[in-house]
mmCIF file with all atom_site columns, C-alpha atoms in Angstrom:
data_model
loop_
_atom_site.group_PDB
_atom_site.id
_atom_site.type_symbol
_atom_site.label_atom_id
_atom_site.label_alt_id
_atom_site.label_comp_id
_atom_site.label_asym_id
_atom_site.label_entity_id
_atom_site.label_seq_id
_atom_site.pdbx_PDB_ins_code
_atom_site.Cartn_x
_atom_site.Cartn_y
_atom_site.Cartn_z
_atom_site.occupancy
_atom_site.B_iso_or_equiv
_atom_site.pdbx_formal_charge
_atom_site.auth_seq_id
_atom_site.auth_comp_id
_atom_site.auth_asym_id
_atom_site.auth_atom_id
_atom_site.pdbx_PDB_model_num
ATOM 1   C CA . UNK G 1 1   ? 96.154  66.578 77.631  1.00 0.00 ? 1   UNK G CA 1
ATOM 2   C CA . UNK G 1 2   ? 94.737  64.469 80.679  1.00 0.00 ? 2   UNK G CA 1
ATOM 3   C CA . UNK G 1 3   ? 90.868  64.353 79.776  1.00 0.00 ? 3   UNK G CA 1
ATOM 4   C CA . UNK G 1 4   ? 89.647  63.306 82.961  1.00 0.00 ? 4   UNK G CA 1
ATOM 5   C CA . UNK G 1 5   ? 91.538  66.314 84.180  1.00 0.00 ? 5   UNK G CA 1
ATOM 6   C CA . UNK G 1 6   ? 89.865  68.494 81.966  1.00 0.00 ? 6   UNK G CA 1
ATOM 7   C CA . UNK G 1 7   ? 86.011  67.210 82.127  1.00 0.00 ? 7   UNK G CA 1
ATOM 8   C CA . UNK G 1 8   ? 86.865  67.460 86.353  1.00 0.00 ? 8   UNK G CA 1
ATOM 9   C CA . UNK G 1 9   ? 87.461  71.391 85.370  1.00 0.00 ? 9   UNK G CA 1
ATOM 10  C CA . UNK G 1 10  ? 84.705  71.743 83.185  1.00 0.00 ? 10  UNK G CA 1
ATOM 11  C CA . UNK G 1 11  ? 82.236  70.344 85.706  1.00 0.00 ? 11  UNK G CA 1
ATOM 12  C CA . UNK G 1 12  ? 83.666  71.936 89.309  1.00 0.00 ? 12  UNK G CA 1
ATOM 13  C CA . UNK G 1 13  ? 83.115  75.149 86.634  1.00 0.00 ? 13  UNK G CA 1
ATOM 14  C CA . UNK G 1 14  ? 79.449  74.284 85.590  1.00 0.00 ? 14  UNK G CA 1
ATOM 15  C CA . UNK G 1 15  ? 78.928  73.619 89.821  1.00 0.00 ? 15  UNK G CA 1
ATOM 16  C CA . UNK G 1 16  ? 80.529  76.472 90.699  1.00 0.00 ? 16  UNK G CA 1
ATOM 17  C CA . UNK G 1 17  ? 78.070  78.475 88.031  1.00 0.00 ? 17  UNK G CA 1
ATOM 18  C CA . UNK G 1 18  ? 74.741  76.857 89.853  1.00 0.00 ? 18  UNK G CA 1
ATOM 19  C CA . UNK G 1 19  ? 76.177  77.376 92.918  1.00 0.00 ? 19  UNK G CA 1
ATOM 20  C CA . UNK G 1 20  ? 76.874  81.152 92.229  1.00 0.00 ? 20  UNK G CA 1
ATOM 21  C CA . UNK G 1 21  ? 73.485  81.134 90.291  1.00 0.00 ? 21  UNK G CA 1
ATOM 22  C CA . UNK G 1 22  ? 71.742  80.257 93.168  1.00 0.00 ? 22  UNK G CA 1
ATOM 23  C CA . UNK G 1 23  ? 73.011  83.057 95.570  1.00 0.00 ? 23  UNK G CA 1
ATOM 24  C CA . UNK G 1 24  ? 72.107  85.320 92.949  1.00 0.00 ? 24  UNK G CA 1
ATOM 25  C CA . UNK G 1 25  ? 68.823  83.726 92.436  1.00 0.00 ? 25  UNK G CA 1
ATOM 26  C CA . UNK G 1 26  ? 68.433  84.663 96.308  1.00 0.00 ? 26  UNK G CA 1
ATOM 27  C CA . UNK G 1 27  ? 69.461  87.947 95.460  1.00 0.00 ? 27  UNK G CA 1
ATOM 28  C CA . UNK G 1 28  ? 73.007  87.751 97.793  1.00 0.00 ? 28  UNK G CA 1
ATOM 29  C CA . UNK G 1 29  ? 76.390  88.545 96.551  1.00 0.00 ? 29  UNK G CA 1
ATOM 30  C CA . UNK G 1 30  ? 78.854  85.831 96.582  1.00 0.00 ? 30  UNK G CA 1
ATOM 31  C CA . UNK G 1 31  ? 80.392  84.809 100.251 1.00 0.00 ? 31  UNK G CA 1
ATOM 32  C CA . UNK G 1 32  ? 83.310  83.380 101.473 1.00 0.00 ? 32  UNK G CA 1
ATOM 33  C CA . UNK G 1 33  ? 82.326  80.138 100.861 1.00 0.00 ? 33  UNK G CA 1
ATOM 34  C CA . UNK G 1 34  ? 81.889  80.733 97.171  1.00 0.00 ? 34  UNK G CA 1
ATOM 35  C CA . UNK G 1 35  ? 85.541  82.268 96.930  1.00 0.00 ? 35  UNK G CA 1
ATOM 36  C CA . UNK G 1 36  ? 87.029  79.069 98.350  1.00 0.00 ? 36  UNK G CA 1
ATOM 37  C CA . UNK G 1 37  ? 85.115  77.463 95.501  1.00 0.00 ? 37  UNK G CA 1
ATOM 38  C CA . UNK G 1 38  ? 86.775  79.663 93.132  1.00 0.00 ? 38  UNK G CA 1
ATOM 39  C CA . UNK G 1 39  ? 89.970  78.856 94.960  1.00 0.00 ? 39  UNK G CA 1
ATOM 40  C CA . UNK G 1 40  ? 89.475  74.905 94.202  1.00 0.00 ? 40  UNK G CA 1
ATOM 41  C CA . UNK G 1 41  ? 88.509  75.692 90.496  1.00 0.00 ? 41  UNK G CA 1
ATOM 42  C CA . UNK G 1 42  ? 91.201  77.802 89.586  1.00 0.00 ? 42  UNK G CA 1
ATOM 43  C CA . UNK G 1 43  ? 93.846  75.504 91.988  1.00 0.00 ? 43  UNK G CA 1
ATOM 44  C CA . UNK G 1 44  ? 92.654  72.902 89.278  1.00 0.00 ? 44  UNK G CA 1
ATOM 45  C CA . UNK G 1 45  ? 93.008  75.197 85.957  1.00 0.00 ? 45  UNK G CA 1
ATOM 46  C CA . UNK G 1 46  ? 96.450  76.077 87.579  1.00 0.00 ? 46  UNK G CA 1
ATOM 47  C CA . UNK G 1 47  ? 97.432  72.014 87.704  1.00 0.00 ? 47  UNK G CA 1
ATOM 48  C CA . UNK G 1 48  ? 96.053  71.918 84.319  1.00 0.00 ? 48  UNK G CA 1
ATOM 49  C CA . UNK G 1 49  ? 98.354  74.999 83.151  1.00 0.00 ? 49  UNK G CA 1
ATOM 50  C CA . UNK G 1 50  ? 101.082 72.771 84.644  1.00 0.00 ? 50  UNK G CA 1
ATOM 51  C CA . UNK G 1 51  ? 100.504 69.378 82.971  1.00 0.00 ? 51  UNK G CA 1
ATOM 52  C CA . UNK G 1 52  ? 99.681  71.432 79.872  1.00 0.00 ? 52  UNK G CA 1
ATOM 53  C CA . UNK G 1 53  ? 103.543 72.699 79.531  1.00 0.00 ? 53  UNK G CA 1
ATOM 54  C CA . UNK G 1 54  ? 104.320 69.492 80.964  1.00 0.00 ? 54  UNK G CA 1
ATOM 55  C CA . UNK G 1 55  ? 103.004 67.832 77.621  1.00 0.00 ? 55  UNK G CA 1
ATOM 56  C CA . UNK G 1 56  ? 104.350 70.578 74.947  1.00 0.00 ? 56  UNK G CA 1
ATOM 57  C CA . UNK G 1 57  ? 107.976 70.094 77.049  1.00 0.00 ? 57  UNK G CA 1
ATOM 58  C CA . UNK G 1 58  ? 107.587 66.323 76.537  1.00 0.00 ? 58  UNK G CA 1
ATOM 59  C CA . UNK G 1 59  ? 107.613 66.925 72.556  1.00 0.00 ? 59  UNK G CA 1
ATOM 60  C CA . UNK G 1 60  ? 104.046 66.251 72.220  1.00 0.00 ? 60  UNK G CA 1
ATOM 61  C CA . UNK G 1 61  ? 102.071 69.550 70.034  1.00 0.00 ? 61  UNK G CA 1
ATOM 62  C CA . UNK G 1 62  ? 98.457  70.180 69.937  1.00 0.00 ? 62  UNK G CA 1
ATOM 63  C CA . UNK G 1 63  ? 96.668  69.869 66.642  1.00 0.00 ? 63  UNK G CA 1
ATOM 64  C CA . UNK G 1 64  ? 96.191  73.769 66.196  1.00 0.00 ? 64  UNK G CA 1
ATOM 65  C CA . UNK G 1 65  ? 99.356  74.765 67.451  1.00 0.00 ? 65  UNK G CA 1
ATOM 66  C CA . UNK G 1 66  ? 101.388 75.383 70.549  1.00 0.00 ? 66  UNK G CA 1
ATOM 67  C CA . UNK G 1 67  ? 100.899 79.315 71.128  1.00 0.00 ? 67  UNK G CA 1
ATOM 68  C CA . UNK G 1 68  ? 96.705  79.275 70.604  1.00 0.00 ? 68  UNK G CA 1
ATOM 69  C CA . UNK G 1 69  ? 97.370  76.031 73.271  1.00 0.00 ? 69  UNK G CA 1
ATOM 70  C CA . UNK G 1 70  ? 99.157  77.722 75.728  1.00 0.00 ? 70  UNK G CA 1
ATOM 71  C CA . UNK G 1 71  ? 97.129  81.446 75.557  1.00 0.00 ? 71  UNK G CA 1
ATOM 72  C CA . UNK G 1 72  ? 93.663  79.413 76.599  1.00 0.00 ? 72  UNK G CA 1
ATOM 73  C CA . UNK G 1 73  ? 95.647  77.941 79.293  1.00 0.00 ? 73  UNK G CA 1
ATOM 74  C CA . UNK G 1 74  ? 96.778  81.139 80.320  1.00 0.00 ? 74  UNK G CA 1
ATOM 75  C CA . UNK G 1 75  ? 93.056  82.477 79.819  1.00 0.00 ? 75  UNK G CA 1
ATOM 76  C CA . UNK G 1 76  ? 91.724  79.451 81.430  1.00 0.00 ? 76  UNK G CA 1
ATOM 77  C CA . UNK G 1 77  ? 93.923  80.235 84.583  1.00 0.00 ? 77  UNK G CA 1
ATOM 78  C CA . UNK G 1 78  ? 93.269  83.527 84.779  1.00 0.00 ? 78  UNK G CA 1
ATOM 79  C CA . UNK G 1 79  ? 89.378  83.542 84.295  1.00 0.00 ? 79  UNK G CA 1
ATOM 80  C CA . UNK G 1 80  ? 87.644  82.484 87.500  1.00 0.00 ? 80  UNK G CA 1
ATOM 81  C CA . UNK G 1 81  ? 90.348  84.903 89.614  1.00 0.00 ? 81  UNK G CA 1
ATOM 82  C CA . UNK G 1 82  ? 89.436  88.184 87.193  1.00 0.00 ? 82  UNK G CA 1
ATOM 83  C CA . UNK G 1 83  ? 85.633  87.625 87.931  1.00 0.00 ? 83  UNK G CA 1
ATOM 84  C CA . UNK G 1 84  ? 86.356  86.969 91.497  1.00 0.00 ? 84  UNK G CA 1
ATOM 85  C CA . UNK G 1 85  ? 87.582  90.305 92.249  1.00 0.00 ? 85  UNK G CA 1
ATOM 86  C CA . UNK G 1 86  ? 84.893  91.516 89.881  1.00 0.00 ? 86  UNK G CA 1
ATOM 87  C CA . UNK G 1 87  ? 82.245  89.817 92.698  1.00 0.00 ? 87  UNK G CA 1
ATOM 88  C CA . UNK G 1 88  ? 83.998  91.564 95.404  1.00 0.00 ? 88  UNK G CA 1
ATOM 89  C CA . UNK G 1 89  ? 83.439  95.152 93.866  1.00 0.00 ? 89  UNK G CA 1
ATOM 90  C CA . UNK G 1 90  ? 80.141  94.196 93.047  1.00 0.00 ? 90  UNK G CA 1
ATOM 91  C CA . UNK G 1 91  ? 78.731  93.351 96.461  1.00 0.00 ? 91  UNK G CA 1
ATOM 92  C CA . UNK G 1 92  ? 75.290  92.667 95.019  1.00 0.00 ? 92  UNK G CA 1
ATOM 93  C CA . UNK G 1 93  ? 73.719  89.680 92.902  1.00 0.00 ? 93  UNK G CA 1
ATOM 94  C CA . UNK G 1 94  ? 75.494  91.431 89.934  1.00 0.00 ? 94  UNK G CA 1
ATOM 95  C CA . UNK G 1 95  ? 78.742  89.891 91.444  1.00 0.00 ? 95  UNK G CA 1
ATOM 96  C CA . UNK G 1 96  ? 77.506  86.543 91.921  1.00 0.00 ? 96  UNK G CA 1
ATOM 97  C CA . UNK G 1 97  ? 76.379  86.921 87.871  1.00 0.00 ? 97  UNK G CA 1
ATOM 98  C CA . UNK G 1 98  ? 79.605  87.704 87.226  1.00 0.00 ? 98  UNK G CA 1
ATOM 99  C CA . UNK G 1 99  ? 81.217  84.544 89.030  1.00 0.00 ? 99  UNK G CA 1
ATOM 100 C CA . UNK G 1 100 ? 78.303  83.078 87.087  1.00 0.00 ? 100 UNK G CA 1
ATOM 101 C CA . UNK G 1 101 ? 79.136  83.920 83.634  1.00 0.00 ? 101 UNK G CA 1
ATOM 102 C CA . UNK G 1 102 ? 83.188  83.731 83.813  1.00 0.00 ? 102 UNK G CA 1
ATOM 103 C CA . UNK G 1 103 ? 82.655  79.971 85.354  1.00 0.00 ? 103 UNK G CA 1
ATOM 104 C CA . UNK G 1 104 ? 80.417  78.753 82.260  1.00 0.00 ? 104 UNK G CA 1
ATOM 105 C CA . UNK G 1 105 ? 83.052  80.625 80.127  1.00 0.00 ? 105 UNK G CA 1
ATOM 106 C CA . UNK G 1 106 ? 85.506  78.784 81.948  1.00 0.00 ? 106 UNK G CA 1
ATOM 107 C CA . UNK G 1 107 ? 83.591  75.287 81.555  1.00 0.00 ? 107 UNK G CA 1
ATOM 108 C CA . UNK G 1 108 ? 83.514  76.591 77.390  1.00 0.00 ? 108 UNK G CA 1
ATOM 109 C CA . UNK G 1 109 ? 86.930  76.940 77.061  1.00 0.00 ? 109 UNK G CA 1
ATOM 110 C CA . UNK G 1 110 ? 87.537  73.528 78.657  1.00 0.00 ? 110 UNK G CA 1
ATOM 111 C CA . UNK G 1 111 ? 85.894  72.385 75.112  1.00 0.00 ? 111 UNK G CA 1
ATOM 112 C CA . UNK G 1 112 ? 87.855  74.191 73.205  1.00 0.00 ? 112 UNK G CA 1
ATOM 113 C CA . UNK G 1 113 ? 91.142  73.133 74.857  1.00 0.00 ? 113 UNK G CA 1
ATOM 114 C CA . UNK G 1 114 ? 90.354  69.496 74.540  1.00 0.00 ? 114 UNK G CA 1
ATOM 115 C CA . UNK G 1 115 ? 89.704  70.336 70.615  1.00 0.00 ? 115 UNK G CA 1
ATOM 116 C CA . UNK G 1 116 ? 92.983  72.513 70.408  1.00 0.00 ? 116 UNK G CA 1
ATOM 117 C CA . UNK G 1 117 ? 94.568  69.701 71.495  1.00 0.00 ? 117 UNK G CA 1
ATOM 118 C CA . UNK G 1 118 ? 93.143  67.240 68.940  1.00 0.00 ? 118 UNK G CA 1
ATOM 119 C CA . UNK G 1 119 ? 90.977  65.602 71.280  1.00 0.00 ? 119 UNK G CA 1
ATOM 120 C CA . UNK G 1 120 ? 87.948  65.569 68.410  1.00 0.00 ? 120 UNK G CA 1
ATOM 121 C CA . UNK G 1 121 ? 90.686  63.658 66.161  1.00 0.00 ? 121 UNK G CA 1
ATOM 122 C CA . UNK G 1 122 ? 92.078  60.817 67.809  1.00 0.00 ? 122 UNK G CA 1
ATOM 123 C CA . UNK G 1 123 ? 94.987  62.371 68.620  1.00 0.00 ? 123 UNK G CA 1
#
C-alpha cells in the first residue's frame, strides 16, 4: 500500500471529524460545505480502493490475507457516504455527530489497513 496515501486519508478524516465537530459544537447540522468535504474524503478512500486492487493484481498479498484486505477497503469506501446520508436525515447536530463518529472510524480503519497490509512488519 502507498503510506503517504493512507496517512493523507487518515488525516482529511480526523479534519473532516473537527470540522463536523465544530458545527455540532454550534449546535447546526452539517451543510453543503461539509458534504463536499465528505466528497474529497471518500474521492480519496475510492483512489485508495483502486491502488489497493492495483497492488493484490500486481502479485503483491497483505500479511493477513487478501479477502480481510479488500472488505476494509470496501468498508473504508463505503463509510463516510453511509453517514452522509445519515446527516441528511438527521437535520440536527445529531447528523453532524454522525459525520463525526463514521470519519474517526474512518481515520481507525486507516490503521488497521496499513497493519493488514504488514505495514507494522517491514513488509
Amino acid at each position: 500500500m502507498l503510506t503517504p496515501l493512507t496517512v493523507t486519508l487518515a488525516v482529511a478524516a480526523l479534519v473532516l471529524a473537527a470540522w463536523c465537530g465544530w458545527a455540532a459544537y454550534r449546535d447546526q447540522p452539517t451543510k453543503d460545505w461539509h458534504f463536499i468535504g465528505m466528497a474529497v474524503v471518500t474521492l480519496l478512500a475510492l483512489v485508495q480502493l483502486v491502488v489497493g486492487i492495483v497492488q493484490l493484481a500486481q502479485g503483491r498479498d497483505p500479511a493477513d490475507g487478501a479477502v480481510i484486505f479488500i472488505s476494509y477497503l470496501i468498508g473504508v469506501v463505503a463509510c463516510v457516504p453511509v453517514v452522509g446520508l445519515v446527516s441528511l436525515t438527521e437535520r440536527t447536530k445529531w447528523g453532524s455527530l454522525t459525520v463525526v463518529a463514521g470519519a474517526v472510524v474512518l481515520a481507525v480503519l486507516q490503521v488497521r489497513l496499513y497493519d493488514i497490509w504488514g505495514g507494522g512488519t517491514g513488509a
